[in-house]
Phi, psi and omega in degrees: 000143180208167179287174183109223181285337182268124178300142183290325184239056188292343179262348185276148177222162175304133181094348175291160186213166167236142179260012175283153173290128183231144171256122182259135183287144175212143176272128182223173177265131172246091190073243177256002185252148174284143178214156175274124175236189185224138167273124182276095177271075189288345180260359180111183182219161177240143179278127180265331186300153178294148185303322182296328178281329180296317186272354177297151181305141184298333178293331181266323181226083186283342188239154171223164180255141179225163176223149184283156171265140182229149177292150183214151176280168177300321179295319179293322178293319178299320178295320179295320178297325178279002178064035179267351183232087185302334181275352179236121186244140180260139174242135181300326183291349180264004178302131182094345179262349180056049179233148173231157172280128179258100184288348175280344179254067184249156181205163175255130181228157179281145182299330179297330177287314182298325182299339180272351182278153173279113185280136170239129180296133184266313185248140183249358181211159176297325179299316180290322177299318178294320183295316182287328177298318177295320179296318178297316181293320183300325181300328182265347188251010183298137180285139180272089179293148177298153179302322181297324177291321177299326176293318180298322191273349181301314177298328177296315179299314182297321178297314181298316180295325181290336184261348192303319185259013181277139173272078185206166175303322179295319177295320177297322178299311181297316181293336180278349183287121175278321178194158173244125179249152184237132174239129176228135184290331181198109184292337178281321179222074187289136172238348177222137178219122183230131170260126180252106178271107181270116183251162183277348177195161173254125183282186177294167189303318183297313180288327180297327175298324176294320178297318179295325176296320177296321178297323177296322177298320179294322177299321180291330181278334183275071182237144177195143182301334184276356187228152174287172177300130183280152172246137175248119178253141176250119183220164167259173178297335178286338184272334185267137180281161177299322179296314179300320181296313183290332181269009175240169183232140181291135178270117179249141179275342186302124178087356180273120183293147174276355183296145180292000000 
């Protein structure tokens, strides 16, 4: 492969990886002076750039972005699979290696460097390619909720975590949640606050009544002097409109302290 009319990385795609130890460049302070240092990505790196940019001729697109792989516990991997940690992404091809993509350990590298790496295919289906692309974008698009709202939501998080592994209607409710979205009419002077729990299915009537009872418990926990009484809605993706989805923001636990 060479520059010119032939793309330098014609076989590489977004999500592909190398499991070689790589040093990623980072600008740091050495005393009062700027210096080039290295992030030691000893477990390898994953390509973040879009596939169309990866295969573009090196003269037009000489650089791509990559992120390091880091070791993770079974619990951390489970959270990543549930999309609870936007800075840590799970790839199916890494099952058994106990590794996650660390999007906070990212760097820009020249394609000529990447061309020397041993490529490992990252995604095996269009569904997985779509999933990691959304995950990469989500890391940069997270809404900056006010500190007061983060205080309000901590008891909600603790309740959800306490029920996740329970064999109960409340546990089934938590396990069915695909994401929680938040809508507020005005973050500076809020008069309406809604949590939209998007679930993968609606159960039978008897269990759904239990889910609605759990939603009431969450409403009681989501209290703060700066906000009105919260409403918790349970919907599927078929129930929520595109407008409601776009006018709400995904609630992520990543970076939210457990402190009371």
